[in-house]
mmCIF file of C-alpha atoms in Angstrom:
data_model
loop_
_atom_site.group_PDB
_atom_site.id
_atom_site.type_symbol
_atom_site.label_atom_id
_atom_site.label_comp_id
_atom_site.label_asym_id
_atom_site.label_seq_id
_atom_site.Cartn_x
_atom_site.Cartn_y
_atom_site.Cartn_z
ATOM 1 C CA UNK K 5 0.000 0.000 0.000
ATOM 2 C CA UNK K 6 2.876 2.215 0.624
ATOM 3 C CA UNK K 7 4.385 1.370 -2.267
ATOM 4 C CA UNK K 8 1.696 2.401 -4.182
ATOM 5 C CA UNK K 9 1.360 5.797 -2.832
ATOM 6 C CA UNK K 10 5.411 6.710 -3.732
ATOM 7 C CA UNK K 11 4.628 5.408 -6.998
ATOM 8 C CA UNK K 12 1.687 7.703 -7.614
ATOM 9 C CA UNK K 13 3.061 10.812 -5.839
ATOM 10 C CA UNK K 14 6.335 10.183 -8.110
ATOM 11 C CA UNK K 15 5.124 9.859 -10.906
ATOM 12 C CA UNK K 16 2.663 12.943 -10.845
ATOM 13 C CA UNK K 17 6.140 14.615 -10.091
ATOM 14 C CA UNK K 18 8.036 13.330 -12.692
ATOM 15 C CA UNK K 19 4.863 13.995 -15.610
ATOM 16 C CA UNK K 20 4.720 17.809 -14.062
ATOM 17 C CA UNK K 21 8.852 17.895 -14.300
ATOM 18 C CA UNK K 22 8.985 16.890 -17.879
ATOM 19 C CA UNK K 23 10.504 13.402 -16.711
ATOM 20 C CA UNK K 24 8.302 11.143 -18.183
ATOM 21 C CA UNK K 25 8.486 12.775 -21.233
ATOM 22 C CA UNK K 26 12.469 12.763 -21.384
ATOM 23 C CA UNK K 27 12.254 9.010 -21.240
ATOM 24 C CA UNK K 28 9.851 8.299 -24.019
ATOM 25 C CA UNK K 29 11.755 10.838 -26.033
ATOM 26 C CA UNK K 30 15.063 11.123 -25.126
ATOM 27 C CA UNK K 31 15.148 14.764 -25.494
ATOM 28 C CA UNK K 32 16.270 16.271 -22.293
ATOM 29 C CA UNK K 33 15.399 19.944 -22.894
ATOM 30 C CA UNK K 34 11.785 18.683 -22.045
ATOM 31 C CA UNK K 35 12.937 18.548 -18.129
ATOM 32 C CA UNK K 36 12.370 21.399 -15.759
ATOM 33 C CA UNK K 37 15.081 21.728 -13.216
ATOM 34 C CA UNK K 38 14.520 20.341 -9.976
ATOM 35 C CA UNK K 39 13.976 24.084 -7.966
ATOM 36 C CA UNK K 40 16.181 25.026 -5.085
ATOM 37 C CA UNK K 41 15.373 23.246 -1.747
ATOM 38 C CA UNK K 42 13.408 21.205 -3.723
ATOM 39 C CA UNK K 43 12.232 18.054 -1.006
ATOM 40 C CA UNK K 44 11.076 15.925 -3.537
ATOM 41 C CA UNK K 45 13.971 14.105 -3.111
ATOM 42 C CA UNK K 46 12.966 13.359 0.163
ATOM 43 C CA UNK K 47 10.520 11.561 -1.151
ATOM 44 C CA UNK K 48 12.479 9.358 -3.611
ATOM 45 C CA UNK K 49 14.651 8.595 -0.656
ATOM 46 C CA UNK K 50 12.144 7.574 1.543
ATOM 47 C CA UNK K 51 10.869 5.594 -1.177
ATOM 48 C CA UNK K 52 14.265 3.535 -1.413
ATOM 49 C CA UNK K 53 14.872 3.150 2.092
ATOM 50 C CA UNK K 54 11.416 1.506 2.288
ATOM 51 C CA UNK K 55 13.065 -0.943 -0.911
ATOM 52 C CA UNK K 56 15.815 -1.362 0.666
ATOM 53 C CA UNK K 57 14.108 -2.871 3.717
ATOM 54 C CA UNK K 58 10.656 -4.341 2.560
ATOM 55 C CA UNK K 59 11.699 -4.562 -1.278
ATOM 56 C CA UNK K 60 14.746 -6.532 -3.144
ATOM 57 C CA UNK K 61 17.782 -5.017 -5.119
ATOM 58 C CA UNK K 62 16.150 -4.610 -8.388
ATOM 59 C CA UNK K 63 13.348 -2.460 -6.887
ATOM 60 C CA UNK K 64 15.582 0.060 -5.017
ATOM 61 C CA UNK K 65 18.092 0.194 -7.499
ATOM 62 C CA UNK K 66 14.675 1.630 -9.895
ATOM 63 C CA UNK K 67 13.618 3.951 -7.279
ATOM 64 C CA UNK K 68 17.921 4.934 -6.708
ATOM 65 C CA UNK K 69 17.954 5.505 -10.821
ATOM 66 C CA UNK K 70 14.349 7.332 -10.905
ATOM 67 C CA UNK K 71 15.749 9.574 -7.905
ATOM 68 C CA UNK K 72 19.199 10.472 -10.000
ATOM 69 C CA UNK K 73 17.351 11.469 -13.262
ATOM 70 C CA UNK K 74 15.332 14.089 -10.656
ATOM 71 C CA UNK K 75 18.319 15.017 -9.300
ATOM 72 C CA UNK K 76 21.338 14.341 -11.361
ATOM 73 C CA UNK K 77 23.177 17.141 -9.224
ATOM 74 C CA UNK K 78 23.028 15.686 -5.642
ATOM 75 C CA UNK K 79 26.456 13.990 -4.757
ATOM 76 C CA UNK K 80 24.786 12.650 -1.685
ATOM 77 C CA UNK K 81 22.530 10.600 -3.239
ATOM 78 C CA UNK K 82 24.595 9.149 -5.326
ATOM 79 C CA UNK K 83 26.286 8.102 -2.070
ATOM 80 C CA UNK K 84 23.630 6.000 -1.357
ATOM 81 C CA UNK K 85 23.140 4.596 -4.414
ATOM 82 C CA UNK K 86 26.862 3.764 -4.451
ATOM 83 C CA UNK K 87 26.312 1.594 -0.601
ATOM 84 C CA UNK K 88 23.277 0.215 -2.363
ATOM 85 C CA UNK K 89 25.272 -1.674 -4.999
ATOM 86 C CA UNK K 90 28.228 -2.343 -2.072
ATOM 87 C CA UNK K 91 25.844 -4.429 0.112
ATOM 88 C CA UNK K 92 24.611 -7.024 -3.217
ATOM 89 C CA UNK K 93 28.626 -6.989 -4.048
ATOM 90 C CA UNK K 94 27.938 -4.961 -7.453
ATOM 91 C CA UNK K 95 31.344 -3.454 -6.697
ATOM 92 C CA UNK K 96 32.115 -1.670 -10.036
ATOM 93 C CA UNK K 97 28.965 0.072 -10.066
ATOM 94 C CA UNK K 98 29.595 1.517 -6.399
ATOM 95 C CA UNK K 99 32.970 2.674 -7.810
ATOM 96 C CA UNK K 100 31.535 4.115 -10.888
ATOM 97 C CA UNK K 101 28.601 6.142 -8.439
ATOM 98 C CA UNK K 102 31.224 6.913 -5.885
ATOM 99 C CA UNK K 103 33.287 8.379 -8.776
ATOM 100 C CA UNK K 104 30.222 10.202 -10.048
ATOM 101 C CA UNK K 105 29.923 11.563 -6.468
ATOM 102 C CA UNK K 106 33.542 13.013 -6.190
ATOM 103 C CA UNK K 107 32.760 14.682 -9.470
ATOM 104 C CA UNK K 108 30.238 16.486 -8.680
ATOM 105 C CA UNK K 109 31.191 17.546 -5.221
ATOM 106 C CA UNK K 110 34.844 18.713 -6.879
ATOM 107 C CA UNK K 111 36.328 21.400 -4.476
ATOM 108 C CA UNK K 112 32.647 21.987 -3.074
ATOM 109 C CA UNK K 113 33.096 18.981 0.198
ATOM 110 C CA UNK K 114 35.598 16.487 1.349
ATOM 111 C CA UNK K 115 33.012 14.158 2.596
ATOM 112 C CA UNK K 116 32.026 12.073 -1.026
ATOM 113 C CA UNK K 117 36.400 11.152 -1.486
ATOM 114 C CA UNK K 118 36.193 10.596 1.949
ATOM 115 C CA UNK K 119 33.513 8.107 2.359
ATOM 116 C CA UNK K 120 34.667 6.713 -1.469
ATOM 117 C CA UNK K 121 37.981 5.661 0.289
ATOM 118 C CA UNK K 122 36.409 4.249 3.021
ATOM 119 C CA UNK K 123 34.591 2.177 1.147
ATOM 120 C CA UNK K 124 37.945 0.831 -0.616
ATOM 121 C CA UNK K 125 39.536 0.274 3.094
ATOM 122 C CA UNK K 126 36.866 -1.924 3.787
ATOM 123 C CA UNK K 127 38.227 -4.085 0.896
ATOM 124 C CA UNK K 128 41.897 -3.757 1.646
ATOM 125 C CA UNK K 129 42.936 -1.309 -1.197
ATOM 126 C CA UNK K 130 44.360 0.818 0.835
ATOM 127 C CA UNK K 131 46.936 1.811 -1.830
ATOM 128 C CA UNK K 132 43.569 3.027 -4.482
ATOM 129 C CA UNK K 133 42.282 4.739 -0.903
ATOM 130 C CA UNK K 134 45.036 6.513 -0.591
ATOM 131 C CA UNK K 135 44.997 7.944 -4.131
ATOM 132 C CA UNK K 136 41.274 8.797 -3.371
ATOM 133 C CA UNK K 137 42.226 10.819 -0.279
ATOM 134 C CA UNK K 138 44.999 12.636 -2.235
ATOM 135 C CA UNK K 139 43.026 13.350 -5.380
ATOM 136 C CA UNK K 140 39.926 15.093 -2.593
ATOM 137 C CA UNK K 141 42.955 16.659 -0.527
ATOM 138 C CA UNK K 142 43.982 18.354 -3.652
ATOM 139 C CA UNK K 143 40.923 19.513 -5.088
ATOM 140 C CA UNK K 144 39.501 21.398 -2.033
ATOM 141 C CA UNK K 145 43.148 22.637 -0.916
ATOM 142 C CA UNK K 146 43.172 24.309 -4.737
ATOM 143 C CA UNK K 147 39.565 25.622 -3.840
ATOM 144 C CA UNK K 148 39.660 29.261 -2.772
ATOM 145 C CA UNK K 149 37.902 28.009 0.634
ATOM 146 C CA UNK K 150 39.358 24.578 0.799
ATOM 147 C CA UNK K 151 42.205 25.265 3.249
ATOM 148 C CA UNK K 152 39.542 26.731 5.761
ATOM 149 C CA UNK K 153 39.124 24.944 8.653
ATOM 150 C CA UNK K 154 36.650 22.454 7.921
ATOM 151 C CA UNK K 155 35.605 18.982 10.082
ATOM 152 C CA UNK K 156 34.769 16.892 7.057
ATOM 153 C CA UNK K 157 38.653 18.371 5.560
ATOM 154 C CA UNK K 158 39.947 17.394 8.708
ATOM 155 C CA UNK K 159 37.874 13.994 8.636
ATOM 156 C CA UNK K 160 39.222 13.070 5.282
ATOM 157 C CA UNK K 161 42.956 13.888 6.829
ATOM 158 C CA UNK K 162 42.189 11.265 9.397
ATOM 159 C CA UNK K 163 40.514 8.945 6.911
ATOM 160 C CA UNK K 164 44.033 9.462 5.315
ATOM 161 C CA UNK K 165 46.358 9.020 8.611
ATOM 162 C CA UNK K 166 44.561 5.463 9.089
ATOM 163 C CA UNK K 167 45.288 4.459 5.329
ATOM 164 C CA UNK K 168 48.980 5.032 5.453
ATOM 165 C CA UNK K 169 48.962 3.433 9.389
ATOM 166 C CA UNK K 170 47.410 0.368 7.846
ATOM 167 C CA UNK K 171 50.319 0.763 4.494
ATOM 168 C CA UNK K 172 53.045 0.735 7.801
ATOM 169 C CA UNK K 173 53.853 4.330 7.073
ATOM 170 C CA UNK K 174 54.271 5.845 10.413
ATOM 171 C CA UNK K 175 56.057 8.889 9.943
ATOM 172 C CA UNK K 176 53.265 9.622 7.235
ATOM 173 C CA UNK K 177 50.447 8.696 9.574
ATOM 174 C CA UNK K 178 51.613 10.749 12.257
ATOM 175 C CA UNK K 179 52.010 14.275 9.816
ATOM 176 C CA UNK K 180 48.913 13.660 8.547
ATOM 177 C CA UNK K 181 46.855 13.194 12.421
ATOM 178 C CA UNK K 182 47.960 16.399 13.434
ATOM 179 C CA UNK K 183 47.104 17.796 10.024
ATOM 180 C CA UNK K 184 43.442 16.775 10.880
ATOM 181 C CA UNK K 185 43.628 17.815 13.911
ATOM 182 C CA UNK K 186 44.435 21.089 13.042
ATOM 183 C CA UNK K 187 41.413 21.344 10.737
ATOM 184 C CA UNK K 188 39.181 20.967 13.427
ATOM 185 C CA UNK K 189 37.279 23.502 15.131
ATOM 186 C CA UNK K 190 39.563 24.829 18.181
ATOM 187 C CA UNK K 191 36.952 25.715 20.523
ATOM 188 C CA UNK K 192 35.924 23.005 23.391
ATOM 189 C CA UNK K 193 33.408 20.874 22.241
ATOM 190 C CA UNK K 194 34.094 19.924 18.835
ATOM 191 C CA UNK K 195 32.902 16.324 18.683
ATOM 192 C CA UNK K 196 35.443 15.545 15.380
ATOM 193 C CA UNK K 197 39.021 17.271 17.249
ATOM 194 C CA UNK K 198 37.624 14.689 20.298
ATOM 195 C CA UNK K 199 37.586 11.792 18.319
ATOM 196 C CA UNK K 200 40.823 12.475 16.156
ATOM 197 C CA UNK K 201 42.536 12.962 19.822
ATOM 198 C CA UNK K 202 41.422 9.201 20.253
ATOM 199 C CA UNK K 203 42.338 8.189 17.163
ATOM 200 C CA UNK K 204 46.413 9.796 17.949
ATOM 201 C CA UNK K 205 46.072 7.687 21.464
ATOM 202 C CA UNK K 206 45.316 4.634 19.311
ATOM 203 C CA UNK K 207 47.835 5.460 17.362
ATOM 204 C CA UNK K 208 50.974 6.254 19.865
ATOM 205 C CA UNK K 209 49.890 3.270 21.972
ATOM 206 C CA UNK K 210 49.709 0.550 19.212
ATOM 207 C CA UNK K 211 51.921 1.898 16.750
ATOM 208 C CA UNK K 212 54.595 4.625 18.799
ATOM 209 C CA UNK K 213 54.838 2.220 22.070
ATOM 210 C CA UNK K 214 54.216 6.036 23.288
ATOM 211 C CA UNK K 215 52.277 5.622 26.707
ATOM 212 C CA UNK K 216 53.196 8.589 28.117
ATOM 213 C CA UNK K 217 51.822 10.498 25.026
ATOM 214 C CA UNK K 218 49.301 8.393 24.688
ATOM 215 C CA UNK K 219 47.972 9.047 28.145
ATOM 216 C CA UNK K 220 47.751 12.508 27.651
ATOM 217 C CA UNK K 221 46.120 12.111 24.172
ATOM 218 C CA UNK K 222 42.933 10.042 25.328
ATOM 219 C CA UNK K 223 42.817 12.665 28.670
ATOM 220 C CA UNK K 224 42.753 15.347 26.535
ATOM 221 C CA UNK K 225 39.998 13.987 24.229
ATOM 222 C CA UNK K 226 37.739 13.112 27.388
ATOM 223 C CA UNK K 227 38.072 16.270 27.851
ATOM 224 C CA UNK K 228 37.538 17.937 25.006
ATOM 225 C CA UNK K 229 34.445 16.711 24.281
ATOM 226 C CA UNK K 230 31.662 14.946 27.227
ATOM 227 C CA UNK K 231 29.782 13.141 24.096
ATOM 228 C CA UNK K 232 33.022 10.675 23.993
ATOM 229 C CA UNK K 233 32.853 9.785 27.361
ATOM 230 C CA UNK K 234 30.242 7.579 26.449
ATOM 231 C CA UNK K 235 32.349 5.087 24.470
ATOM 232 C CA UNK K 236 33.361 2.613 26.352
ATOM 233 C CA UNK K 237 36.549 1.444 24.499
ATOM 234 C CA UNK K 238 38.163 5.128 24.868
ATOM 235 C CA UNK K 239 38.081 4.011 28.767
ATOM 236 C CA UNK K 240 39.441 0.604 27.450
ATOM 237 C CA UNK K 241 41.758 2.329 25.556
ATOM 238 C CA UNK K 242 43.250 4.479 28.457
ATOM 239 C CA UNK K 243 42.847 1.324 30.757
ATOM 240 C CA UNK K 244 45.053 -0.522 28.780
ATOM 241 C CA UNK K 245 47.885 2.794 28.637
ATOM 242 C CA UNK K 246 47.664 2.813 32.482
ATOM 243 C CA UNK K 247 48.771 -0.894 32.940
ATOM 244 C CA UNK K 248 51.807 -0.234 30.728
ATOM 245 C CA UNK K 249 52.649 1.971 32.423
ATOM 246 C CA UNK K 250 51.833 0.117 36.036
ATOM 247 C CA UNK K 251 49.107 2.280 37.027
ATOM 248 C CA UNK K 252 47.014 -0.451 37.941
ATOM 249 C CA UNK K 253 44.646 1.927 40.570
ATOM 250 C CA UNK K 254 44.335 4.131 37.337
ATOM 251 C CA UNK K 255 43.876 1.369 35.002
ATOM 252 C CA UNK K 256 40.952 0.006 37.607
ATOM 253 C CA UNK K 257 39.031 2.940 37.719
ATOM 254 C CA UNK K 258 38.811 3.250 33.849
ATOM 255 C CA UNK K 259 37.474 -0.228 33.833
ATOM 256 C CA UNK K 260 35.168 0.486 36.439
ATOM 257 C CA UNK K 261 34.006 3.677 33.839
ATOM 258 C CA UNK K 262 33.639 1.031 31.477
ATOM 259 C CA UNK K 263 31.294 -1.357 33.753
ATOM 260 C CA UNK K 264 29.428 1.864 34.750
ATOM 261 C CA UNK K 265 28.577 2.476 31.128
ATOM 262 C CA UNK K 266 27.024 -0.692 30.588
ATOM 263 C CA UNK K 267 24.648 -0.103 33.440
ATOM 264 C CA UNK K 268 23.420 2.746 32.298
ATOM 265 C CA UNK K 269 20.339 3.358 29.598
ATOM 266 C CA UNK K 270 21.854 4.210 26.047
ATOM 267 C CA UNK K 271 20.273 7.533 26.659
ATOM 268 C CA UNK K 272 22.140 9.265 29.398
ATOM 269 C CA UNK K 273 25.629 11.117 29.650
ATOM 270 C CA UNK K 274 28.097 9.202 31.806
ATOM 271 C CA UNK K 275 29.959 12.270 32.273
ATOM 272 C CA UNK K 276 26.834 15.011 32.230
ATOM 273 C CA UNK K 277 25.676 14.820 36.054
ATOM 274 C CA UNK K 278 29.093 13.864 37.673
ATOM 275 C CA UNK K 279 31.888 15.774 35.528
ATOM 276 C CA UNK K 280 33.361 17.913 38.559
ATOM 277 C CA UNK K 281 33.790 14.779 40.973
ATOM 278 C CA UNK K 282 36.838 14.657 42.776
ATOM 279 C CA UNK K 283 37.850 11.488 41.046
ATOM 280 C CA UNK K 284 37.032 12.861 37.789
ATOM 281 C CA UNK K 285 38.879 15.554 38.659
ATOM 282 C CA UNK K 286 42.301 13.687 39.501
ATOM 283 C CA UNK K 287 41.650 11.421 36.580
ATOM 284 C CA UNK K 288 41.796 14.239 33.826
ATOM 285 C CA UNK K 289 44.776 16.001 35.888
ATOM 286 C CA UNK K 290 42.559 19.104 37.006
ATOM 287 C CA UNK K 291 42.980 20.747 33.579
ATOM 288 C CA UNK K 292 41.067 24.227 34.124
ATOM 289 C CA UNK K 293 39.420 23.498 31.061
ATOM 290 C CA UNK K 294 37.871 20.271 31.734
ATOM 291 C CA UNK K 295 34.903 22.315 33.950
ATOM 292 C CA UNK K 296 33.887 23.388 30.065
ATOM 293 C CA UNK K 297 32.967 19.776 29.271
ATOM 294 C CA UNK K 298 29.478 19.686 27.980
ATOM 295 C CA UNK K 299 27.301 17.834 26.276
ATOM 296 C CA UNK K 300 27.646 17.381 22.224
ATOM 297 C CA UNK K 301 24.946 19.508 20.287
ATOM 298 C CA UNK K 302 24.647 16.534 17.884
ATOM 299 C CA UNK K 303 24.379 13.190 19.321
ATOM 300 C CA UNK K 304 24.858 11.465 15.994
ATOM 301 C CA UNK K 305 27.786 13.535 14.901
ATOM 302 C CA UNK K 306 30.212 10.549 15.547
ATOM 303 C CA UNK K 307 28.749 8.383 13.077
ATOM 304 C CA UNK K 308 31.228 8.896 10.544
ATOM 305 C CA UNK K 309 34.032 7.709 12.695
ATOM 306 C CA UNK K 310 32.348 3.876 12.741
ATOM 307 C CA UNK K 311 33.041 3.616 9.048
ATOM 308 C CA UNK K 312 37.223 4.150 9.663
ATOM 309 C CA UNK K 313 38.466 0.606 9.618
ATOM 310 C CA UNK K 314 41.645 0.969 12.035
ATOM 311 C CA UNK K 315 44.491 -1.398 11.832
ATOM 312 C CA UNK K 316 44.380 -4.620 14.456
ATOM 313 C CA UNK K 317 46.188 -3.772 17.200
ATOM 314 C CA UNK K 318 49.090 -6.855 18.092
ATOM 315 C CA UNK K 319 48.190 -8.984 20.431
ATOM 316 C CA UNK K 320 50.384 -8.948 23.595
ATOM 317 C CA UNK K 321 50.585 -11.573 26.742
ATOM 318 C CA UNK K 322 49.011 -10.755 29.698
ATOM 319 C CA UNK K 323 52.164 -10.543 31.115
ATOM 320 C CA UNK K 324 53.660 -7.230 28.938
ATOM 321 C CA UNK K 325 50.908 -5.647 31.292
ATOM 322 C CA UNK K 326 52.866 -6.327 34.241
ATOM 323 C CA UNK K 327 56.283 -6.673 33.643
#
């Protein structure tokens, strides 16, 4: 029944846009473009999600095609289409849409190269992701607002950092972290500069052997940001550090964050109601900023760092701990 509304809204859309006519005709002067805000493509979206879901490939891939003819401008939904074709394994036709994407986005957003090289990470090209990152890099650095300071710039920066961490090129890796991180917004809060902070802890620990740096890395991005606070393997993470180092009272108490966390309902702020506790306190070294803490604006910003596929860490006997 659903169905059959989208089909009749869409295609009363598509006669009064000129659409239908295009395709009996192949004369595309007969389309009207799409006007600006236009959320008609709302539609078509929530028409493919409901496909994707209820329907089979063929039958979102129609609605995915119908919704690009609309819309031949919007990078983002060619995005979709392109993770579409990914999850049946059509791998050269997400290329060729993710390709599509970058092109149209040119110098105009990181995010389309970014989330195109991502997608090649999850396959193990990391050497093809790489060239991605550098071709996006390029174009919005040549842009006369590229170089701004940007999260999704400094996003694809730390896309990058993981590539050449997974391609064993440290030195690289490193340079291009704090690259990304000095993209990112300066002032407290910023959800991205939080996570990229984790993402250098990951990396100095498991990579550097840094602990010390390490430590002060993951602090920092607690910090930085309360939103974080609510992963628990950023309190593994600085667990782990602490027992390196032989701070097993410190190492306790960020497991006992972590057991905390799991008590809680998915809803709340670990950090929100108790940030100025004395043991909070010692345990992010009384920085005079860490009173700032509060809570992220956008609770789903950190989304885009689940689709970064991080190298394995080694594993290590129980014993390295203590030693």
């Amino acid at each position: 029944k659903s169905r059959d509304v989208y089909k009749e809204a869409i295609s009363a859309y598509e006669q009064k846009r000129g659409i239908e006519a295009y395709r009996a005709s192949g004369q595309k002067n007969l389309v009207k473009p799409a006007k600006l805000g236009d959320k008609w493509i709302d539609v078509y979206e929530s028409w493919a999600r409901l496909e994707e879901e209820h329907g089979d490939y063929a039958a979102a891939n129609n609605v995915y095609s119908r919704a690009a003819s609309a819309f031949p401008k919007d990078w983002n939904l060619l995005i979709r289409w392109a993770r579409h074709q990914a999850e049946y394994d059509r791998i050269d036709r997400a290329r060729t849409l993710f390709e599509l994407a970058c092109d149209i986005a040119g110098s105009s957003n990181a995010k389309p190269y970014r989330l195109y090289a991502e997608f090649e990470m999850t396959l193990e090209n990391y050497g093809r992701a790489r060239s991605i990152l550098f071709l996006g890099a390029q174009s919005l650095s040549e842009s006369s607002d590229g170089s701004l300071h940007n999260d999704e710039f400094a996003r694809l920066y730390h896309s990058w950092a993981v590539c050449e961490w997974h391609l064993d090129n440290l030195d690289r890796a490193e340079v291009l972290f704090d690259h990304g991180l000095r993209l990112t917004d300066s002032t407290l809060g910023s959800e991205t500069r939080s996570l990229i902070l984790y993402s250098i802890s990951r990396f100095l620990f498991h990579a550097r052997n840094d602990d010390t740096l390490a430590q002060h890395c993951v602090s920092i991005s607690l910090a930085e940001n309360a939103g974080i606070s609510e992963n628990p393997d950023v309190w593994m993470l600085w667990s782990d550090v602490a027992k390196r180092m032989s701070n097993s009272r410190l190492s306790q108490q960020c497991l006992n964050q972590v057991r905390q966390l799991g008590q809680q309902d998915s809803s709340s702020l670990f950090l929100a109601a108790d940030v100025n506790n004395h043991k909070m306190n010692h345990m992010l070294r009384r920085a005079p900023w860490q009173y700032k803490i509060r809570k992220s604006s956008n609770p789903n910003e950190s989304s885009w760092y689940n689709g970064v596929r991080f190298p394995m860490p080694p594993v290590s006997s129980e014993q390295d701990g203590d030693n």
